[in-house]
mmCIF file with all atom_site columns, C-alpha atoms in Angstrom:
data_model
loop_
_atom_site.group_PDB
_atom_site.id
_atom_site.type_symbol
_atom_site.label_atom_id
_atom_site.label_alt_id
_atom_site.label_comp_id
_atom_site.label_asym_id
_atom_site.label_entity_id
_atom_site.label_seq_id
_atom_site.pdbx_PDB_ins_code
_atom_site.Cartn_x
_atom_site.Cartn_y
_atom_site.Cartn_z
_atom_site.occupancy
_atom_site.B_iso_or_equiv
_atom_site.pdbx_formal_charge
_atom_site.auth_seq_id
_atom_site.auth_comp_id
_atom_site.auth_asym_id
_atom_site.auth_atom_id
_atom_site.pdbx_PDB_model_num
ATOM 1   C CA . GLU H 1 1   ? -25.845 12.841 -15.991 1.00 95.00 ? 149 GLU H CA 1
ATOM 2   C CA . VAL H 1 2   ? -23.817 13.766 -12.924 1.00 97.00 ? 150 VAL H CA 1
ATOM 3   C CA . GLN H 1 3   ? -26.001 13.956 -9.829  1.00 98.00 ? 151 GLN H CA 1
ATOM 4   C CA . LEU H 1 4   ? -24.973 14.895 -6.309  1.00 98.00 ? 152 LEU H CA 1
ATOM 5   C CA . VAL H 1 5   ? -27.559 14.784 -3.534  1.00 98.00 ? 153 VAL H CA 1
ATOM 6   C CA . GLU H 1 6   ? -26.806 16.094 -0.055  1.00 98.00 ? 154 GLU H CA 1
ATOM 7   C CA . SER H 1 7   ? -28.646 15.098 3.101   1.00 98.00 ? 155 SER H CA 1
ATOM 8   C CA . GLY H 1 8   ? -28.270 15.383 6.859   1.00 98.00 ? 156 GLY H CA 1
ATOM 9   C CA . GLY H 1 9   ? -28.665 19.094 7.394   1.00 97.00 ? 157 GLY H CA 1
ATOM 10  C CA . GLY H 1 10  ? -30.839 20.569 10.121  1.00 97.00 ? 158 GLY H CA 1
ATOM 11  C CA . LEU H 1 11  ? -30.957 22.605 13.304  1.00 98.00 ? 159 LEU H CA 1
ATOM 12  C CA . VAL H 1 12  ? -28.331 21.912 15.959  1.00 98.00 ? 160 VAL H CA 1
ATOM 13  C CA . GLN H 1 13  ? -27.246 23.685 19.118  1.00 98.00 ? 161 GLN H CA 1
ATOM 14  C CA . PRO H 1 14  ? -23.802 25.243 19.448  1.00 98.00 ? 162 PRO H CA 1
ATOM 15  C CA . GLY H 1 15  ? -21.294 22.582 20.442  1.00 98.00 ? 163 GLY H CA 1
ATOM 16  C CA . GLY H 1 16  ? -23.364 19.868 18.800  1.00 98.00 ? 164 GLY H CA 1
ATOM 17  C CA . SER H 1 17  ? -22.579 17.478 15.965  1.00 98.00 ? 165 SER H CA 1
ATOM 18  C CA . LEU H 1 18  ? -24.040 16.668 12.584  1.00 98.00 ? 166 LEU H CA 1
ATOM 19  C CA . ARG H 1 19  ? -23.059 14.340 9.759   1.00 98.00 ? 167 ARG H CA 1
ATOM 20  C CA . LEU H 1 20  ? -23.745 15.324 6.174   1.00 98.00 ? 168 LEU H CA 1
ATOM 21  C CA . SER H 1 21  ? -23.905 12.780 3.375   1.00 98.00 ? 169 SER H CA 1
ATOM 22  C CA . CYS H 1 22  ? -23.521 13.170 -0.370  1.00 98.00 ? 170 CYS H CA 1
ATOM 23  C CA . ALA H 1 23  ? -24.838 10.505 -2.732  1.00 98.00 ? 171 ALA H CA 1
ATOM 24  C CA . ALA H 1 24  ? -23.160 10.550 -6.141  1.00 98.00 ? 172 ALA H CA 1
ATOM 25  C CA . SER H 1 25  ? -24.348 9.066  -9.418  1.00 98.00 ? 173 SER H CA 1
ATOM 26  C CA . GLY H 1 26  ? -23.860 9.427  -13.161 1.00 97.00 ? 174 GLY H CA 1
ATOM 27  C CA . PHE H 1 27  ? -20.064 9.133  -13.093 1.00 97.00 ? 175 PHE H CA 1
ATOM 28  C CA . THR H 1 28  ? -17.333 6.840  -11.762 1.00 97.00 ? 176 THR H CA 1
ATOM 29  C CA . PHE H 1 29  ? -17.172 8.196  -8.219  1.00 97.00 ? 177 PHE H CA 1
ATOM 30  C CA . SER H 1 30  ? -13.780 6.697  -7.406  1.00 97.00 ? 178 SER H CA 1
ATOM 31  C CA . THR H 1 31  ? -11.981 8.665  -10.145 1.00 97.00 ? 179 THR H CA 1
ATOM 32  C CA . ASN H 1 32  ? -12.644 12.178 -8.844  1.00 98.00 ? 180 ASN H CA 1
ATOM 33  C CA . TRP H 1 33  ? -11.540 14.324 -5.954  1.00 98.00 ? 181 TRP H CA 1
ATOM 34  C CA . MET H 1 34  ? -14.648 15.426 -4.073  1.00 98.00 ? 182 MET H CA 1
ATOM 35  C CA . ARG H 1 35  ? -15.310 18.461 -1.912  1.00 98.00 ? 183 ARG H CA 1
ATOM 36  C CA . TRP H 1 36  ? -17.637 20.363 0.385   1.00 98.00 ? 184 TRP H CA 1
ATOM 37  C CA . ASP H 1 37  ? -18.297 24.059 -0.054  1.00 98.00 ? 185 ASP H CA 1
ATOM 38  C CA . ARG H 1 38  ? -20.614 26.234 2.022   1.00 98.00 ? 186 ARG H CA 1
ATOM 39  C CA . GLN H 1 39  ? -22.447 29.511 1.794   1.00 98.00 ? 187 GLN H CA 1
ATOM 40  C CA . ALA H 1 40  ? -23.630 31.444 4.814   1.00 98.00 ? 188 ALA H CA 1
ATOM 41  C CA . PRO H 1 41  ? -26.935 33.329 4.398   1.00 97.00 ? 189 PRO H CA 1
ATOM 42  C CA . GLY H 1 42  ? -26.383 36.327 2.139   1.00 96.00 ? 190 GLY H CA 1
ATOM 43  C CA . LYS H 1 43  ? -22.655 35.651 1.859   1.00 96.00 ? 191 LYS H CA 1
ATOM 44  C CA . GLY H 1 44  ? -20.250 34.272 -0.732  1.00 97.00 ? 192 GLY H CA 1
ATOM 45  C CA . LEU H 1 45  ? -18.984 30.777 -1.333  1.00 98.00 ? 193 LEU H CA 1
ATOM 46  C CA . GLU H 1 46  ? -16.412 29.219 0.976   1.00 98.00 ? 194 GLU H CA 1
ATOM 47  C CA . TRP H 1 47  ? -14.490 26.007 0.385   1.00 98.00 ? 195 TRP H CA 1
ATOM 48  C CA . VAL H 1 48  ? -14.647 23.696 3.399   1.00 98.00 ? 196 VAL H CA 1
ATOM 49  C CA . ALA H 1 49  ? -12.707 20.530 2.571   1.00 98.00 ? 197 ALA H CA 1
ATOM 50  C CA . ASN H 1 50  ? -11.742 18.119 -0.179  1.00 98.00 ? 198 ASN H CA 1
ATOM 51  C CA . ILE H 1 51  ? -10.661 14.511 -0.406  1.00 98.00 ? 199 ILE H CA 1
ATOM 52  C CA . LYS H 1 52  ? -8.577  12.537 -2.880  1.00 98.00 ? 200 LYS H CA 1
ATOM 53  C CA . GLN H 1 53  ? -9.964  9.630  -4.881  1.00 97.00 ? 201 GLN H CA 1
ATOM 54  C CA . ASP H 1 54  ? -8.774  6.959  -2.432  1.00 96.00 ? 202 ASP H CA 1
ATOM 55  C CA . GLY H 1 55  ? -9.190  9.086  0.691   1.00 96.00 ? 203 GLY H CA 1
ATOM 56  C CA . SER H 1 56  ? -5.437  9.263  1.298   1.00 97.00 ? 204 SER H CA 1
ATOM 57  C CA . GLU H 1 57  ? -5.290  13.067 1.146   1.00 97.00 ? 205 GLU H CA 1
ATOM 58  C CA . LYS H 1 58  ? -7.664  15.503 2.814   1.00 98.00 ? 206 LYS H CA 1
ATOM 59  C CA . TYR H 1 59  ? -7.497  19.267 3.096   1.00 98.00 ? 207 TYR H CA 1
ATOM 60  C CA . TYR H 1 60  ? -9.525  21.683 5.199   1.00 98.00 ? 208 TYR H CA 1
ATOM 61  C CA . VAL H 1 61  ? -10.115 25.401 5.556   1.00 97.00 ? 209 VAL H CA 1
ATOM 62  C CA . ASP H 1 62  ? -8.427  26.661 8.718   1.00 96.00 ? 210 ASP H CA 1
ATOM 63  C CA . SER H 1 63  ? -11.694 27.503 10.483  1.00 97.00 ? 211 SER H CA 1
ATOM 64  C CA . VAL H 1 64  ? -12.860 23.858 10.551  1.00 98.00 ? 212 VAL H CA 1
ATOM 65  C CA . LYS H 1 65  ? -9.580  22.027 11.158  1.00 98.00 ? 213 LYS H CA 1
ATOM 66  C CA . GLY H 1 66  ? -9.851  19.732 14.141  1.00 97.00 ? 214 GLY H CA 1
ATOM 67  C CA . ARG H 1 67  ? -13.662 19.959 14.151  1.00 98.00 ? 215 ARG H CA 1
ATOM 68  C CA . PHE H 1 68  ? -14.777 18.629 10.742  1.00 98.00 ? 216 PHE H CA 1
ATOM 69  C CA . THR H 1 69  ? -13.780 15.361 9.055   1.00 98.00 ? 217 THR H CA 1
ATOM 70  C CA . ILE H 1 70  ? -14.308 14.551 5.394   1.00 98.00 ? 218 ILE H CA 1
ATOM 71  C CA . SER H 1 71  ? -14.505 10.922 4.293   1.00 98.00 ? 219 SER H CA 1
ATOM 72  C CA . ARG H 1 72  ? -15.792 8.786  1.441   1.00 98.00 ? 220 ARG H CA 1
ATOM 73  C CA . ASP H 1 73  ? -17.004 5.267  0.686   1.00 98.00 ? 221 ASP H CA 1
ATOM 74  C CA . ASN H 1 74  ? -16.237 4.458  -2.936  1.00 98.00 ? 222 ASN H CA 1
ATOM 75  C CA . ALA H 1 75  ? -18.102 1.145  -2.758  1.00 98.00 ? 223 ALA H CA 1
ATOM 76  C CA . LYS H 1 76  ? -21.318 3.029  -1.938  1.00 98.00 ? 224 LYS H CA 1
ATOM 77  C CA . ASN H 1 77  ? -20.650 6.209  -3.958  1.00 98.00 ? 225 ASN H CA 1
ATOM 78  C CA . LEU H 1 78  ? -20.989 8.270  -0.809  1.00 98.00 ? 226 LEU H CA 1
ATOM 79  C CA . MET H 1 79  ? -19.071 11.160 0.720   1.00 98.00 ? 227 MET H CA 1
ATOM 80  C CA . TYR H 1 80  ? -19.489 12.461 4.246   1.00 98.00 ? 228 TYR H CA 1
ATOM 81  C CA . LEU H 1 81  ? -18.749 15.495 6.356   1.00 98.00 ? 229 LEU H CA 1
ATOM 82  C CA . GLN H 1 82  ? -18.687 14.851 10.093  1.00 98.00 ? 230 GLN H CA 1
ATOM 83  C CA . MET H 1 83  ? -19.112 18.178 11.854  1.00 98.00 ? 231 MET H CA 1
ATOM 84  C CA . ASN H 1 84  ? -18.337 18.400 15.583  1.00 98.00 ? 232 ASN H CA 1
ATOM 85  C CA . SER H 1 85  ? -18.167 21.322 18.022  1.00 98.00 ? 233 SER H CA 1
ATOM 86  C CA . LEU H 1 86  ? -20.434 23.313 15.753  1.00 98.00 ? 234 LEU H CA 1
ATOM 87  C CA . ARG H 1 87  ? -20.467 27.085 16.059  1.00 98.00 ? 235 ARG H CA 1
ATOM 88  C CA . VAL H 1 88  ? -23.050 29.695 15.129  1.00 98.00 ? 236 VAL H CA 1
ATOM 89  C CA . GLU H 1 89  ? -20.727 30.826 12.324  1.00 98.00 ? 237 GLU H CA 1
ATOM 90  C CA . ASP H 1 90  ? -20.953 27.345 10.728  1.00 98.00 ? 238 ASP H CA 1
ATOM 91  C CA . THR H 1 91  ? -24.548 28.132 9.763   1.00 98.00 ? 239 THR H CA 1
ATOM 92  C CA . ALA H 1 92  ? -24.704 27.809 5.982   1.00 98.00 ? 240 ALA H CA 1
ATOM 93  C CA . VAL H 1 93  ? -25.954 25.854 3.010   1.00 98.00 ? 241 VAL H CA 1
ATOM 94  C CA . TYR H 1 94  ? -23.446 23.055 2.505   1.00 98.00 ? 242 TYR H CA 1
ATOM 95  C CA . TYR H 1 95  ? -22.827 21.934 -1.065  1.00 98.00 ? 243 TYR H CA 1
ATOM 96  C CA . CYS H 1 96  ? -21.307 18.644 -2.128  1.00 98.00 ? 244 CYS H CA 1
ATOM 97  C CA . GLY H 1 97  ? -19.066 19.114 -5.154  1.00 98.00 ? 245 GLY H CA 1
ATOM 98  C CA . ARG H 1 98  ? -16.987 17.163 -7.652  1.00 98.00 ? 246 ARG H CA 1
ATOM 99  C CA . GLU H 1 99  ? -13.577 18.187 -8.986  1.00 97.00 ? 247 GLU H CA 1
ATOM 100 C CA . ASP H 1 100 ? -12.821 17.543 -12.638 1.00 94.00 ? 248 ASP H CA 1
ATOM 101 C CA . TYR H 1 101 ? -10.479 14.605 -13.198 1.00 93.00 ? 249 TYR H CA 1
ATOM 102 C CA . TYR H 1 102 ? -8.223  16.369 -15.705 1.00 92.00 ? 250 TYR H CA 1
ATOM 103 C CA . ASP H 1 103 ? -8.253  20.018 -14.673 1.00 87.00 ? 251 ASP H CA 1
ATOM 104 C CA . GLY H 1 104 ? -9.086  19.794 -10.967 1.00 93.00 ? 252 GLY H CA 1
ATOM 105 C CA . SER H 1 105 ? -11.648 22.573 -11.219 1.00 95.00 ? 253 SER H CA 1
ATOM 106 C CA . PRO H 1 106 ? -14.869 22.071 -9.270  1.00 96.00 ? 254 PRO H CA 1
ATOM 107 C CA . ASP H 1 107 ? -17.390 21.228 -11.987 1.00 96.00 ? 255 ASP H CA 1
ATOM 108 C CA . TYR H 1 108 ? -20.621 19.965 -10.390 1.00 97.00 ? 256 TYR H CA 1
ATOM 109 C CA . TRP H 1 109 ? -22.530 20.671 -7.195  1.00 98.00 ? 257 TRP H CA 1
ATOM 110 C CA . GLY H 1 110 ? -25.613 19.328 -5.522  1.00 98.00 ? 258 GLY H CA 1
ATOM 111 C CA . GLN H 1 111 ? -28.581 21.438 -4.479  1.00 98.00 ? 259 GLN H CA 1
ATOM 112 C CA . GLY H 1 112 ? -27.194 21.870 -0.986  1.00 98.00 ? 260 GLY H CA 1
ATOM 113 C CA . THR H 1 113 ? -28.373 21.134 2.551   1.00 98.00 ? 261 THR H CA 1
ATOM 114 C CA . LEU H 1 114 ? -28.957 23.802 5.185   1.00 98.00 ? 262 LEU H CA 1
ATOM 115 C CA . VAL H 1 115 ? -27.179 23.579 8.513   1.00 98.00 ? 263 VAL H CA 1
ATOM 116 C CA . THR H 1 116 ? -28.392 25.965 11.195  1.00 98.00 ? 264 THR H CA 1
ATOM 117 C CA . VAL H 1 117 ? -26.446 26.275 14.426  1.00 98.00 ? 265 VAL H CA 1
ATOM 118 C CA . SER H 1 118 ? -28.506 28.104 17.008  1.00 97.00 ? 266 SER H CA 1
ATOM 119 C CA . SER H 1 119 ? -29.628 27.847 20.595  1.00 95.00 ? 267 SER H CA 1
ATOM 120 C CA . GLN C 2 1   ? -6.848  32.147 4.648   1.00 57.00 ? 105 GLN C CA 1
ATOM 121 C CA . ALA C 2 2   ? -6.882  35.190 2.372   1.00 65.00 ? 106 ALA C CA 1
ATOM 122 C CA . GLY C 2 3   ? -9.234  35.012 -0.566  1.00 81.00 ? 107 GLY C CA 1
ATOM 123 C CA . LEU C 2 4   ? -9.115  36.247 -4.126  1.00 96.00 ? 108 LEU C CA 1
ATOM 124 C CA . THR C 2 5   ? -10.109 39.826 -4.950  1.00 97.00 ? 109 THR C CA 1
ATOM 125 C CA . GLN C 2 6   ? -13.146 40.558 -7.121  1.00 98.00 ? 110 GLN C CA 1
ATOM 126 C CA . PRO C 2 7   ? -15.039 43.847 -7.558  1.00 97.00 ? 111 PRO C CA 1
ATOM 127 C CA . PRO C 2 8   ? -18.338 43.592 -5.601  1.00 97.00 ? 112 PRO C CA 1
ATOM 128 C CA . SER C 2 9   ? -20.492 44.785 -8.486  1.00 97.00 ? 113 SER C CA 1
ATOM 129 C CA . VAL C 2 10  ? -20.496 45.512 -12.206 1.00 98.00 ? 114 VAL C CA 1
ATOM 130 C CA . SER C 2 11  ? -23.353 47.067 -14.187 1.00 97.00 ? 115 SER C CA 1
ATOM 131 C CA . LYS C 2 12  ? -23.652 47.018 -17.962 1.00 97.00 ? 116 LYS C CA 1
ATOM 132 C CA . GLY C 2 13  ? -26.361 47.556 -20.522 1.00 96.00 ? 117 GLY C CA 1
ATOM 133 C CA . LEU C 2 14  ? -28.203 44.953 -22.550 1.00 96.00 ? 118 LEU C CA 1
ATOM 134 C CA . ARG C 2 15  ? -26.056 43.593 -25.424 1.00 97.00 ? 119 ARG C CA 1
ATOM 135 C CA . GLN C 2 16  ? -22.951 45.273 -24.022 1.00 97.00 ? 120 GLN C CA 1
ATOM 136 C CA . THR C 2 17  ? -19.754 43.528 -22.918 1.00 97.00 ? 121 THR C CA 1
ATOM 137 C CA . ALA C 2 18  ? -18.745 42.956 -19.302 1.00 98.00 ? 122 ALA C CA 1
ATOM 138 C CA . THR C 2 19  ? -15.293 41.960 -18.108 1.00 98.00 ? 123 THR C CA 1
ATOM 139 C CA . LEU C 2 20  ? -15.000 40.594 -14.582 1.00 98.00 ? 124 LEU C CA 1
ATOM 140 C CA . THR C 2 21  ? -11.634 40.358 -12.854 1.00 98.00 ? 125 THR C CA 1
ATOM 141 C CA . CYS C 2 22  ? -10.115 38.187 -10.145 1.00 98.00 ? 126 CYS C CA 1
ATOM 142 C CA . THR C 2 23  ? -6.764  38.994 -8.568  1.00 97.00 ? 127 THR C CA 1
ATOM 143 C CA . GLY C 2 24  ? -4.644  36.589 -6.579  1.00 97.00 ? 128 GLY C CA 1
ATOM 144 C CA . ASN C 2 25  ? -0.941  35.883 -6.364  1.00 96.00 ? 129 ASN C CA 1
ATOM 145 C CA . SER C 2 26  ? 1.730   33.586 -7.758  1.00 95.00 ? 130 SER C CA 1
ATOM 146 C CA . ASN C 2 27  ? 0.647   30.739 -5.463  1.00 95.00 ? 131 ASN C CA 1
ATOM 147 C CA . ASN C 2 28  ? -2.904  30.553 -6.748  1.00 96.00 ? 132 ASN C CA 1
ATOM 148 C CA . VAL C 2 29  ? -4.185  32.401 -9.852  1.00 97.00 ? 133 VAL C CA 1
ATOM 149 C CA . GLY C 2 30  ? -0.672  32.915 -11.170 1.00 96.00 ? 134 GLY C CA 1
ATOM 150 C CA . HIS C 2 31  ? 0.172   29.251 -10.647 1.00 94.00 ? 135 HIS C CA 1
ATOM 151 C CA . GLN C 2 32  ? -2.702  27.200 -12.089 1.00 93.00 ? 136 GLN C CA 1
ATOM 152 C CA . GLY C 2 33  ? -5.298  29.777 -13.115 1.00 96.00 ? 137 GLY C CA 1
ATOM 153 C CA . ALA C 2 34  ? -8.804  30.299 -11.807 1.00 97.00 ? 138 ALA C CA 1
ATOM 154 C CA . ALA C 2 35  ? -12.131 28.659 -12.471 1.00 98.00 ? 139 ALA C CA 1
ATOM 155 C CA . TRP C 2 36  ? -15.217 30.829 -12.987 1.00 98.00 ? 140 TRP C CA 1
ATOM 156 C CA . LEU C 2 37  ? -18.607 30.016 -11.517 1.00 98.00 ? 141 LEU C CA 1
ATOM 157 C CA . GLN C 2 38  ? -22.044 31.551 -11.936 1.00 98.00 ? 142 GLN C CA 1
ATOM 158 C CA . GLN C 2 39  ? -24.695 31.483 -9.251  1.00 98.00 ? 143 GLN C CA 1
ATOM 159 C CA . HIS C 2 40  ? -28.268 32.627 -9.512  1.00 97.00 ? 144 HIS C CA 1
ATOM 160 C CA . GLN C 2 41  ? -30.130 33.443 -6.312  1.00 95.00 ? 145 GLN C CA 1
ATOM 161 C CA . GLY C 2 42  ? -31.262 30.301 -4.527  1.00 94.00 ? 146 GLY C CA 1
ATOM 162 C CA . HIS C 2 43  ? -29.359 27.931 -6.809  1.00 97.00 ? 147 HIS C CA 1
ATOM 163 C CA . PRO C 2 44  ? -26.066 26.048 -6.562  1.00 98.00 ? 148 PRO C CA 1
ATOM 164 C CA . PRO C 2 45  ? -23.001 27.294 -8.431  1.00 98.00 ? 149 PRO C CA 1
ATOM 165 C CA . LYS C 2 46  ? -22.468 26.397 -12.073 1.00 98.00 ? 150 LYS C CA 1
ATOM 166 C CA . LEU C 2 47  ? -19.050 26.081 -13.706 1.00 98.00 ? 151 LEU C CA 1
ATOM 167 C CA . LEU C 2 48  ? -18.512 28.517 -16.595 1.00 97.00 ? 152 LEU C CA 1
ATOM 168 C CA . SER C 2 49  ? -14.800 28.062 -17.227 1.00 97.00 ? 153 SER C CA 1
ATOM 169 C CA . TYR C 2 50  ? -12.138 25.619 -16.115 1.00 95.00 ? 154 TYR C CA 1
ATOM 170 C CA . ARG C 2 51  ? -8.812  26.830 -14.707 1.00 94.00 ? 155 ARG C CA 1
ATOM 171 C CA . ASN C 2 52  ? -7.282  26.175 -18.137 1.00 91.00 ? 156 ASN C CA 1
ATOM 172 C CA . ASN C 2 53  ? -9.773  28.720 -19.598 1.00 91.00 ? 157 ASN C CA 1
ATOM 173 C CA . ASN C 2 54  ? -11.748 26.093 -21.490 1.00 93.00 ? 158 ASN C CA 1
ATOM 174 C CA . ARG C 2 55  ? -15.540 26.189 -21.399 1.00 95.00 ? 159 ARG C CA 1
ATOM 175 C CA . PRO C 2 56  ? -17.509 23.134 -20.255 1.00 95.00 ? 160 PRO C CA 1
ATOM 176 C CA . SER C 2 57  ? -19.906 21.620 -22.728 1.00 94.00 ? 161 SER C CA 1
ATOM 177 C CA . GLY C 2 58  ? -23.080 23.668 -23.045 1.00 94.00 ? 162 GLY C CA 1
ATOM 178 C CA . ILE C 2 59  ? -21.636 26.983 -21.918 1.00 96.00 ? 163 ILE C CA 1
ATOM 179 C CA . SER C 2 60  ? -22.309 29.853 -24.297 1.00 94.00 ? 164 SER C CA 1
ATOM 180 C CA . GLU C 2 61  ? -19.565 31.044 -26.659 1.00 95.00 ? 165 GLU C CA 1
ATOM 181 C CA . ARG C 2 62  ? -20.381 34.556 -25.439 1.00 96.00 ? 166 ARG C CA 1
ATOM 182 C CA . LEU C 2 63  ? -18.237 33.733 -22.430 1.00 97.00 ? 167 LEU C CA 1
ATOM 183 C CA . SER C 2 64  ? -14.454 33.626 -22.534 1.00 96.00 ? 168 SER C CA 1
ATOM 184 C CA . ALA C 2 65  ? -11.824 33.433 -19.820 1.00 97.00 ? 169 ALA C CA 1
ATOM 185 C CA . SER C 2 66  ? -8.196  34.505 -19.803 1.00 96.00 ? 170 SER C CA 1
ATOM 186 C CA . ARG C 2 67  ? -5.311  35.138 -17.433 1.00 97.00 ? 171 ARG C CA 1
ATOM 187 C CA . SER C 2 68  ? -2.506  37.655 -17.278 1.00 96.00 ? 172 SER C CA 1
ATOM 188 C CA . GLY C 2 69  ? -0.045  37.112 -14.489 1.00 96.00 ? 173 GLY C CA 1
ATOM 189 C CA . ASN C 2 70  ? -1.925  36.915 -11.198 1.00 97.00 ? 174 ASN C CA 1
ATOM 190 C CA . THR C 2 71  ? -5.201  38.252 -12.581 1.00 97.00 ? 175 THR C CA 1
ATOM 191 C CA . ALA C 2 72  ? -7.895  36.140 -14.224 1.00 98.00 ? 176 ALA C CA 1
ATOM 192 C CA . SER C 2 73  ? -10.679 37.649 -16.317 1.00 98.00 ? 177 SER C CA 1
ATOM 193 C CA . LEU C 2 74  ? -14.092 36.536 -17.540 1.00 98.00 ? 178 LEU C CA 1
ATOM 194 C CA . THR C 2 75  ? -15.551 38.386 -20.505 1.00 98.00 ? 179 THR C CA 1
ATOM 195 C CA . ILE C 2 76  ? -19.231 38.138 -21.382 1.00 97.00 ? 180 ILE C CA 1
ATOM 196 C CA . THR C 2 77  ? -20.303 39.635 -24.703 1.00 97.00 ? 181 THR C CA 1
ATOM 197 C CA . GLY C 2 78  ? -23.821 40.483 -25.881 1.00 97.00 ? 182 GLY C CA 1
ATOM 198 C CA . LEU C 2 79  ? -25.191 40.670 -22.341 1.00 97.00 ? 183 LEU C CA 1
ATOM 199 C CA . GLN C 2 80  ? -28.629 39.123 -21.839 1.00 97.00 ? 184 GLN C CA 1
ATOM 200 C CA . PRO C 2 81  ? -31.044 39.395 -18.900 1.00 96.00 ? 185 PRO C CA 1
ATOM 201 C CA . GLU C 2 82  ? -30.210 35.834 -17.842 1.00 96.00 ? 186 GLU C CA 1
ATOM 202 C CA . ASP C 2 83  ? -26.568 36.832 -17.363 1.00 97.00 ? 187 ASP C CA 1
ATOM 203 C CA . GLU C 2 84  ? -27.610 38.811 -14.280 1.00 97.00 ? 188 GLU C CA 1
ATOM 204 C CA . ALA C 2 85  ? -26.142 36.736 -11.436 1.00 98.00 ? 189 ALA C CA 1
ATOM 205 C CA . ASP C 2 86  ? -23.271 36.439 -8.974  1.00 98.00 ? 190 ASP C CA 1
ATOM 206 C CA . TYR C 2 87  ? -19.929 35.383 -10.428 1.00 98.00 ? 191 TYR C CA 1
ATOM 207 C CA . TYR C 2 88  ? -17.143 33.774 -8.428  1.00 98.00 ? 192 TYR C CA 1
ATOM 208 C CA . CYS C 2 89  ? -13.581 32.876 -9.254  1.00 98.00 ? 193 CYS C CA 1
ATOM 209 C CA . SER C 2 90  ? -11.807 30.035 -7.497  1.00 98.00 ? 194 SER C CA 1
ATOM 210 C CA . ALA C 2 91  ? -8.220  28.802 -7.424  1.00 97.00 ? 195 ALA C CA 1
ATOM 211 C CA . TRP C 2 92  ? -6.100  26.253 -5.588  1.00 97.00 ? 196 TRP C CA 1
ATOM 212 C CA . ASP C 2 93  ? -3.398  27.855 -3.462  1.00 96.00 ? 197 ASP C CA 1
ATOM 213 C CA . SER C 2 94  ? -0.314  25.656 -3.489  1.00 95.00 ? 198 SER C CA 1
ATOM 214 C CA . SER C 2 95  ? 1.226   27.454 -0.518  1.00 95.00 ? 199 SER C CA 1
ATOM 215 C CA . LEU C 2 96  ? -1.849  27.179 1.721   1.00 95.00 ? 200 LEU C CA 1
ATOM 216 C CA . SER C 2 97  ? -2.969  23.774 0.362   1.00 96.00 ? 201 SER C CA 1
ATOM 217 C CA . ALA C 2 98  ? -6.444  25.223 0.158   1.00 97.00 ? 202 ALA C CA 1
ATOM 218 C CA . TRP C 2 99  ? -9.039  26.237 -2.373  1.00 97.00 ? 203 TRP C CA 1
ATOM 219 C CA . LEU C 2 100 ? -9.813  29.940 -2.387  1.00 98.00 ? 204 LEU C CA 1
ATOM 220 C CA . PHE C 2 101 ? -12.880 31.793 -3.625  1.00 98.00 ? 205 PHE C CA 1
ATOM 221 C CA . GLY C 2 102 ? -13.192 35.401 -4.577  1.00 98.00 ? 206 GLY C CA 1
ATOM 222 C CA . GLY C 2 103 ? -15.809 37.430 -2.742  1.00 97.00 ? 207 GLY C CA 1
ATOM 223 C CA . GLY C 2 104 ? -18.001 37.389 -5.839  1.00 97.00 ? 208 GLY C CA 1
ATOM 224 C CA . THR C 2 105 ? -19.129 40.010 -8.343  1.00 98.00 ? 209 THR C CA 1
ATOM 225 C CA . ARG C 2 106 ? -22.817 40.797 -8.771  1.00 98.00 ? 210 ARG C CA 1
ATOM 226 C CA . LEU C 2 107 ? -23.428 41.510 -12.446 1.00 98.00 ? 211 LEU C CA 1
ATOM 227 C CA . THR C 2 108 ? -26.412 43.715 -13.197 1.00 97.00 ? 212 THR C CA 1
ATOM 228 C CA . VAL C 2 109 ? -27.718 43.943 -16.768 1.00 97.00 ? 213 VAL C CA 1
ATOM 229 C CA . LEU C 2 110 ? -29.463 47.280 -17.235 1.00 92.00 ? 214 LEU C CA 1
#
């Protein structure tokens, strides 16, 4: 059974930093693109970033470019999202997700971790 | 980055059929299709249909996805109370090198 478990969320002041982690199990982690999506309170889903199997390709939504960094450790089945220069508008539940090997569609998500940026 | 266009809400009666739409362009929906996700309040998203319109294992046969040009559709037949949820479409945009989501459609089963 595919399981994705996020951690690292919390309350941070504007301009601060936070690192989210995603622990994966139940599948061969190194064979899938992985991603982060987020959802602000009462709003829709927004893709944040994704990363290729070997980490050689990374893509980001424009609003986080230069501030967020996605990475992965295939030996530990872990994915990360380093978030710097956080803004109030980054407040959201952040979901770790997997992309299907064959189709590329996002097919599994974790339960999410809440990041609140507030003074 | 511009998103995909979905109607904000759709209301249908019990056991009726609902068709949800998602409009993009030739760089996203028209290029590789759109995935469909369901989200109940307070829960993570759940994949209902891959971009190739196939259903994942365990997804009801009452659901079917299709695409015509730059518009993707999700049809749900025999609506049940548990179908009441938010539905999102998502597609990769080859021009933007970015995943896009629609704004979501809230389906109400009357």
